[in-house]
Tab-separated table of C-alpha atoms in Angstrom:
chain	number	residue	atom	x	y	z
M	3	ALA	CA	-14.071	10.435	19.217
M	4	GLN	CA	-12.748	8.577	16.219
M	5	SER	CA	-9.438	6.817	15.906
M	6	VAL	CA	-7.484	4.515	13.624
M	7	THR	CA	-4.905	2.030	14.886
M	8	GLN	CA	-2.451	0.343	12.569
M	9	LEU	CA	-1.165	-2.619	14.482
M	10	ASP	CA	2.224	-2.936	12.800
M	11	SER	CA	4.665	-0.082	12.284
M	12	GLN	CA	6.882	-2.150	9.960
M	13	VAL	CA	6.256	-5.304	7.968
M	14	PRO	CA	9.194	-6.995	6.222
M	15	VAL	CA	8.235	-9.674	3.688
M	16	PHE	CA	9.909	-11.601	0.885
M	17	GLU	CA	8.952	-11.003	-2.715
M	18	GLU	CA	6.026	-13.127	-3.948
M	19	ALA	CA	4.881	-13.867	-0.379
M	20	PRO	CA	1.409	-12.846	0.817
M	21	VAL	CA	1.012	-9.876	3.122
M	22	GLU	CA	-1.635	-8.502	5.473
M	23	LEU	CA	-1.487	-5.004	6.966
M	24	ARG	CA	-3.806	-4.674	9.926
M	25	CYS	CA	-6.062	-1.753	10.744
M	26	ASN	CA	-8.610	-1.329	13.525
M	27	TYR	CA	-10.837	1.679	13.941
M	28	SER	CA	-13.123	3.249	16.504
M	29	SER	CA	-16.101	5.457	15.749
M	30	SER	CA	-19.531	6.165	17.199
M	31	VAL	CA	-20.942	6.902	13.735
M	32	SER	CA	-20.902	5.056	10.455
M	33	VAL	CA	-17.701	5.510	8.529
M	34	TYR	CA	-16.057	5.433	5.164
M	35	LEU	CA	-12.723	3.583	5.253
M	36	PHE	CA	-9.657	3.983	3.061
M	37	TRP	CA	-6.178	2.732	2.439
M	38	TYR	CA	-3.634	5.138	0.986
M	39	VAL	CA	-0.125	4.336	-0.240
M	40	GLN	CA	2.875	6.649	-0.132
M	41	TYR	CA	5.863	5.723	-2.258
M	42	PRO	CA	9.231	7.239	-1.304
M	43	ASN	CA	9.355	11.009	-1.781
M	44	GLN	CA	5.778	11.189	-3.013
M	45	GLY	CA	2.378	12.268	-1.718
M	46	LEU	CA	-0.409	9.879	-0.765
M	47	GLN	CA	-2.377	7.980	-3.392
M	48	LEU	CA	-5.713	6.274	-2.800
M	49	LEU	CA	-5.349	2.485	-2.915
M	50	LEU	CA	-8.948	1.512	-2.190
M	51	LYS	CA	-12.046	2.602	-0.311
M	52	TYR	CA	-15.064	1.129	1.440
M	53	LEU	CA	-18.185	3.266	1.204
M	54	SER	CA	-20.998	0.722	1.520
M	55	GLY	CA	-22.179	-2.595	0.104
M	56	SER	CA	-19.846	-5.530	-0.372
M	57	THR	CA	-17.423	-5.859	2.505
M	58	LEU	CA	-14.603	-7.026	0.243
M	59	VAL	CA	-13.183	-4.167	-1.773
M	60	LYS	CA	-10.561	-4.366	-4.465
M	61	GLY	CA	-8.090	-1.649	-5.230
M	62	ILE	CA	-5.208	-0.880	-7.506
M	63	ASN	CA	-2.056	-2.974	-7.859
M	64	GLY	CA	-3.762	-6.202	-6.745
M	65	PHE	CA	-4.592	-5.077	-3.205
M	66	GLU	CA	-7.875	-5.834	-1.461
M	67	ALA	CA	-9.343	-5.122	1.947
M	68	GLU	CA	-12.185	-6.554	3.993
M	69	PHE	CA	-14.484	-4.438	6.127
M	70	ASN	CA	-15.473	-6.253	9.323
M	71	LYS	CA	-18.001	-4.234	11.266
M	72	SER	CA	-18.200	-6.559	14.274
M	73	GLN	CA	-14.441	-6.497	14.755
M	74	THR	CA	-14.116	-2.857	13.612
M	75	SER	CA	-11.304	-3.826	11.299
M	76	PHE	CA	-10.276	-3.048	7.742
M	77	HIS	CA	-7.215	-5.179	6.983
M	78	LEU	CA	-5.335	-4.812	3.703
M	79	ARG	CA	-4.101	-7.882	1.854
M	80	LYS	CA	-2.176	-8.867	-1.234
M	81	PRO	CA	-1.585	-12.518	-2.205
M	82	SER	CA	1.847	-11.942	-3.771
M	83	VAL	CA	3.924	-8.817	-3.256
M	84	HIS	CA	6.522	-7.255	-5.521
M	85	ILE	CA	9.602	-5.201	-4.768
M	86	SER	CA	7.708	-2.191	-6.132
M	87	ASP	CA	5.139	-2.515	-3.327
M	88	THR	CA	7.735	-1.213	-0.866
M	89	ALA	CA	6.058	1.903	0.539
M	90	GLU	CA	4.217	3.279	3.539
M	91	TYR	CA	0.552	2.417	3.839
M	92	PHE	CA	-2.012	4.483	5.727
M	93	CYS	CA	-5.413	3.359	6.919
M	94	ALA	CA	-7.929	6.199	7.303
M	95	LEU	CA	-11.570	6.853	8.102
M	96	GLN	CA	-14.081	9.581	7.505
M	97	GLY	CA	-17.294	9.731	9.515
M	98	LYS	CA	-20.408	9.890	7.353
M	99	GLY	CA	-21.634	13.460	7.444
M	100	GLY	CA	-18.242	14.716	8.602
M	101	PHE	CA	-15.432	16.387	6.745
M	102	LYS	CA	-12.321	15.237	8.529
M	103	THR	CA	-10.243	12.248	7.537
M	104	ILE	CA	-8.527	10.521	10.458
M	105	PHE	CA	-5.300	8.747	9.541
M	106	GLY	CA	-3.488	5.916	11.247
M	107	ALA	CA	0.206	6.154	12.059
M	108	GLY	CA	1.211	4.205	8.968
M	109	THR	CA	2.794	0.811	8.246
M	110	ARG	CA	6.060	0.560	6.359
M	111	LEU	CA	6.010	-2.428	4.027
M	112	PHE	CA	9.480	-3.547	3.022
M	113	VAL	CA	9.634	-6.211	0.313
M	114	LYS	CA	12.899	-8.128	0.138
M	115	ALA	CA	14.257	-10.015	-2.859
O	7	ASP	CA	-5.910	13.923	-13.952
O	8	VAL	CA	-6.218	16.041	-10.852
O	9	LYS	CA	-2.985	17.720	-10.082
O	10	VAL	CA	-1.996	19.207	-6.775
O	11	THR	CA	1.349	20.942	-6.780
O	12	GLN	CA	3.410	22.323	-3.938
O	13	SER	CA	5.906	25.128	-4.432
O	14	SER	CA	8.935	23.376	-2.958
O	15	ARG	CA	9.943	19.762	-2.359
O	16	TYR	CA	12.625	20.673	0.155
O	17	LEU	CA	13.017	23.809	2.234
O	18	VAL	CA	15.569	24.805	4.883
O	19	LYS	CA	14.822	27.801	7.095
O	20	ARG	CA	16.209	29.333	10.260
O	21	THR	CA	14.433	29.679	13.580
O	22	GLY	CA	12.308	32.826	13.659
O	23	GLU	CA	11.925	33.163	9.898
O	24	LYS	CA	8.507	33.599	8.310
O	25	VAL	CA	7.834	30.666	5.996
O	26	PHE	CA	5.300	30.361	3.182
O	27	LEU	CA	4.267	26.994	1.747
O	28	GLU	CA	2.177	27.220	-1.395
O	29	CYS	CA	-0.278	24.714	-2.819
O	30	VAL	CA	-2.124	24.901	-6.127
O	31	GLN	CA	-4.805	22.549	-7.517
O	32	ASP	CA	-6.088	22.576	-11.071
O	33	MET	CA	-9.468	20.807	-10.766
O	34	ASP	CA	-11.661	23.591	-9.410
O	35	HIS	CA	-11.997	21.821	-6.047
O	36	GLU	CA	-13.890	23.618	-3.299
O	37	ASN	CA	-11.938	22.226	-0.367
O	38	MET	CA	-8.263	22.277	0.423
O	39	PHE	CA	-6.298	20.915	3.377
O	40	TRP	CA	-2.902	21.237	4.996
O	41	TYR	CA	-1.534	18.241	6.889
O	42	ARG	CA	1.643	17.632	8.783
O	43	GLN	CA	3.223	14.157	8.554
O	44	ASP	CA	5.569	12.916	11.269
O	45	PRO	CA	6.955	9.380	11.775
O	46	GLY	CA	4.723	7.304	14.007
O	47	LEU	CA	1.993	9.951	14.060
O	48	GLY	CA	0.542	9.642	10.572
O	49	LEU	CA	-1.073	12.743	9.103
O	50	ARG	CA	-2.514	15.446	11.312
O	51	LEU	CA	-4.780	18.199	10.018
O	52	ILE	CA	-3.485	21.735	10.515
O	53	TYR	CA	-6.118	23.798	8.663
O	54	PHE	CA	-8.634	23.371	5.940
O	55	SER	CA	-10.578	25.724	3.695
O	56	TYR	CA	-14.012	25.101	2.205
O	57	ASP	CA	-14.202	28.248	0.078
O	58	VAL	CA	-12.225	31.311	-0.896
O	59	LYS	CA	-11.316	33.344	2.193
O	60	MET	CA	-12.900	30.688	4.445
O	61	LYS	CA	-10.841	28.555	6.818
O	62	GLU	CA	-11.282	26.230	9.741
O	63	LYS	CA	-8.746	25.063	12.309
O	64	GLY	CA	-7.774	21.448	12.315
O	65	ASP	CA	-6.242	19.459	15.141
O	66	ILE	CA	-2.885	21.260	15.403
O	67	PRO	CA	-3.255	24.885	14.228
O	68	GLU	CA	-0.936	26.456	16.815
O	69	GLY	CA	1.995	28.267	15.200
O	70	TYR	CA	0.385	28.221	11.747
O	71	SER	CA	-1.941	30.400	9.716
O	72	VAL	CA	-3.397	30.017	6.235
O	73	SER	CA	-4.541	32.117	3.335
O	74	ARG	CA	-6.916	31.353	0.490
O	75	GLU	CA	-7.356	34.358	-1.763
O	76	LYS	CA	-8.089	32.320	-4.906
O	77	LYS	CA	-9.944	29.054	-5.263
O	78	GLU	CA	-6.995	27.162	-6.681
O	79	ARG	CA	-4.374	28.310	-4.164
O	80	PHE	CA	-4.013	27.567	-0.459
O	81	SER	CA	-1.024	28.860	1.480
O	82	LEU	CA	0.330	27.712	4.822
O	83	ILE	CA	2.242	30.309	6.819
O	84	LEU	CA	4.627	29.755	9.692
O	85	GLU	CA	4.788	33.185	11.310
O	86	SER	CA	7.987	32.457	13.238
O	87	ALA	CA	9.447	29.069	12.398
O	88	SER	CA	10.633	26.872	15.237
O	89	THR	CA	12.639	23.640	15.238
O	90	ASN	CA	9.585	21.618	16.304
O	91	GLN	CA	7.962	22.569	13.006
O	92	THR	CA	10.528	20.508	11.108
O	93	SER	CA	8.302	18.047	9.284
O	94	MET	CA	6.764	16.916	5.996
O	95	TYR	CA	3.840	19.106	4.940
O	96	LEU	CA	1.185	17.718	2.623
O	97	CYS	CA	-1.522	19.634	0.812
O	98	ALA	CA	-4.711	17.974	-0.410
O	99	SER	CA	-7.905	18.965	-2.183
O	100	THR	CA	-11.353	17.479	-2.641
O	101	ARG	CA	-14.419	18.477	-4.581
O	102	SER	CA	-17.178	18.357	-2.001
O	103	LEU	CA	-17.720	17.769	1.695
O	104	ASP	CA	-21.370	16.722	1.320
O	105	THR	CA	-20.526	13.133	0.739
O	106	TYR	CA	-17.451	11.071	0.218
O	107	ASN	CA	-15.004	12.530	-2.255
O	108	GLU	CA	-11.486	11.350	-2.744
O	109	GLN	CA	-8.719	13.570	-1.417
O	110	PHE	CA	-5.929	14.272	-3.888
O	111	PHE	CA	-2.523	14.952	-2.404
O	112	GLY	CA	0.446	16.977	-3.508
O	113	PRO	CA	3.986	15.528	-3.387
O	114	GLY	CA	4.803	17.186	-0.065
O	115	THR	CA	7.293	19.774	1.181
O	116	ARG	CA	9.966	18.579	3.564
O	117	LEU	CA	10.739	21.546	5.806
O	118	THR	CA	13.810	21.681	8.033
O	119	VAL	CA	14.065	24.483	10.584
O	120	LEU	CA	17.580	25.006	11.940
């Protein structure tokens, strides 16, 4: 069975501070890993993805994530957040050769002025 | 740009009503999905379709059915709506299942069943 655990349901942070949203996964097969962002009243938008190769992946809006196979983690980071980053963030995986995407429960990032 | 549109942003229905949620994509994608999003549970797959008239159950198909008569359109049907089906419903599409392909999501339909 595959699963995704997002360790924080809510993360409040001040503007211009760094942020890390944590994601651990479990899978018996190799996986693709993703972070999606959902702004208020909108659908999900792909932020970044890890398919293979370099373990540090960069996405849109200054976000990056690091794939750590030994710790089965895929944490999302941004060195300086903006008010506009306030949204819900979903970590997800897809098993290689499979069709289903498994989503975590989501982390609400709230950026305060 | 890929565009996935959903027929309604907000919908209020009564218990026992038959409810249709429509999704249309304009990029000739083979595969379409219906998810349900609930707080603290993330997204859960209800059904998906990999071709016209083809469908597969997801993780929570009970109480739902789907229809795909045309490639671009995928409908979710609640045969007899119940209050526990109050939720956000998200449609998505992707080009191929053979390898990784990004899923593109619609804006969602927030359904309230009274």
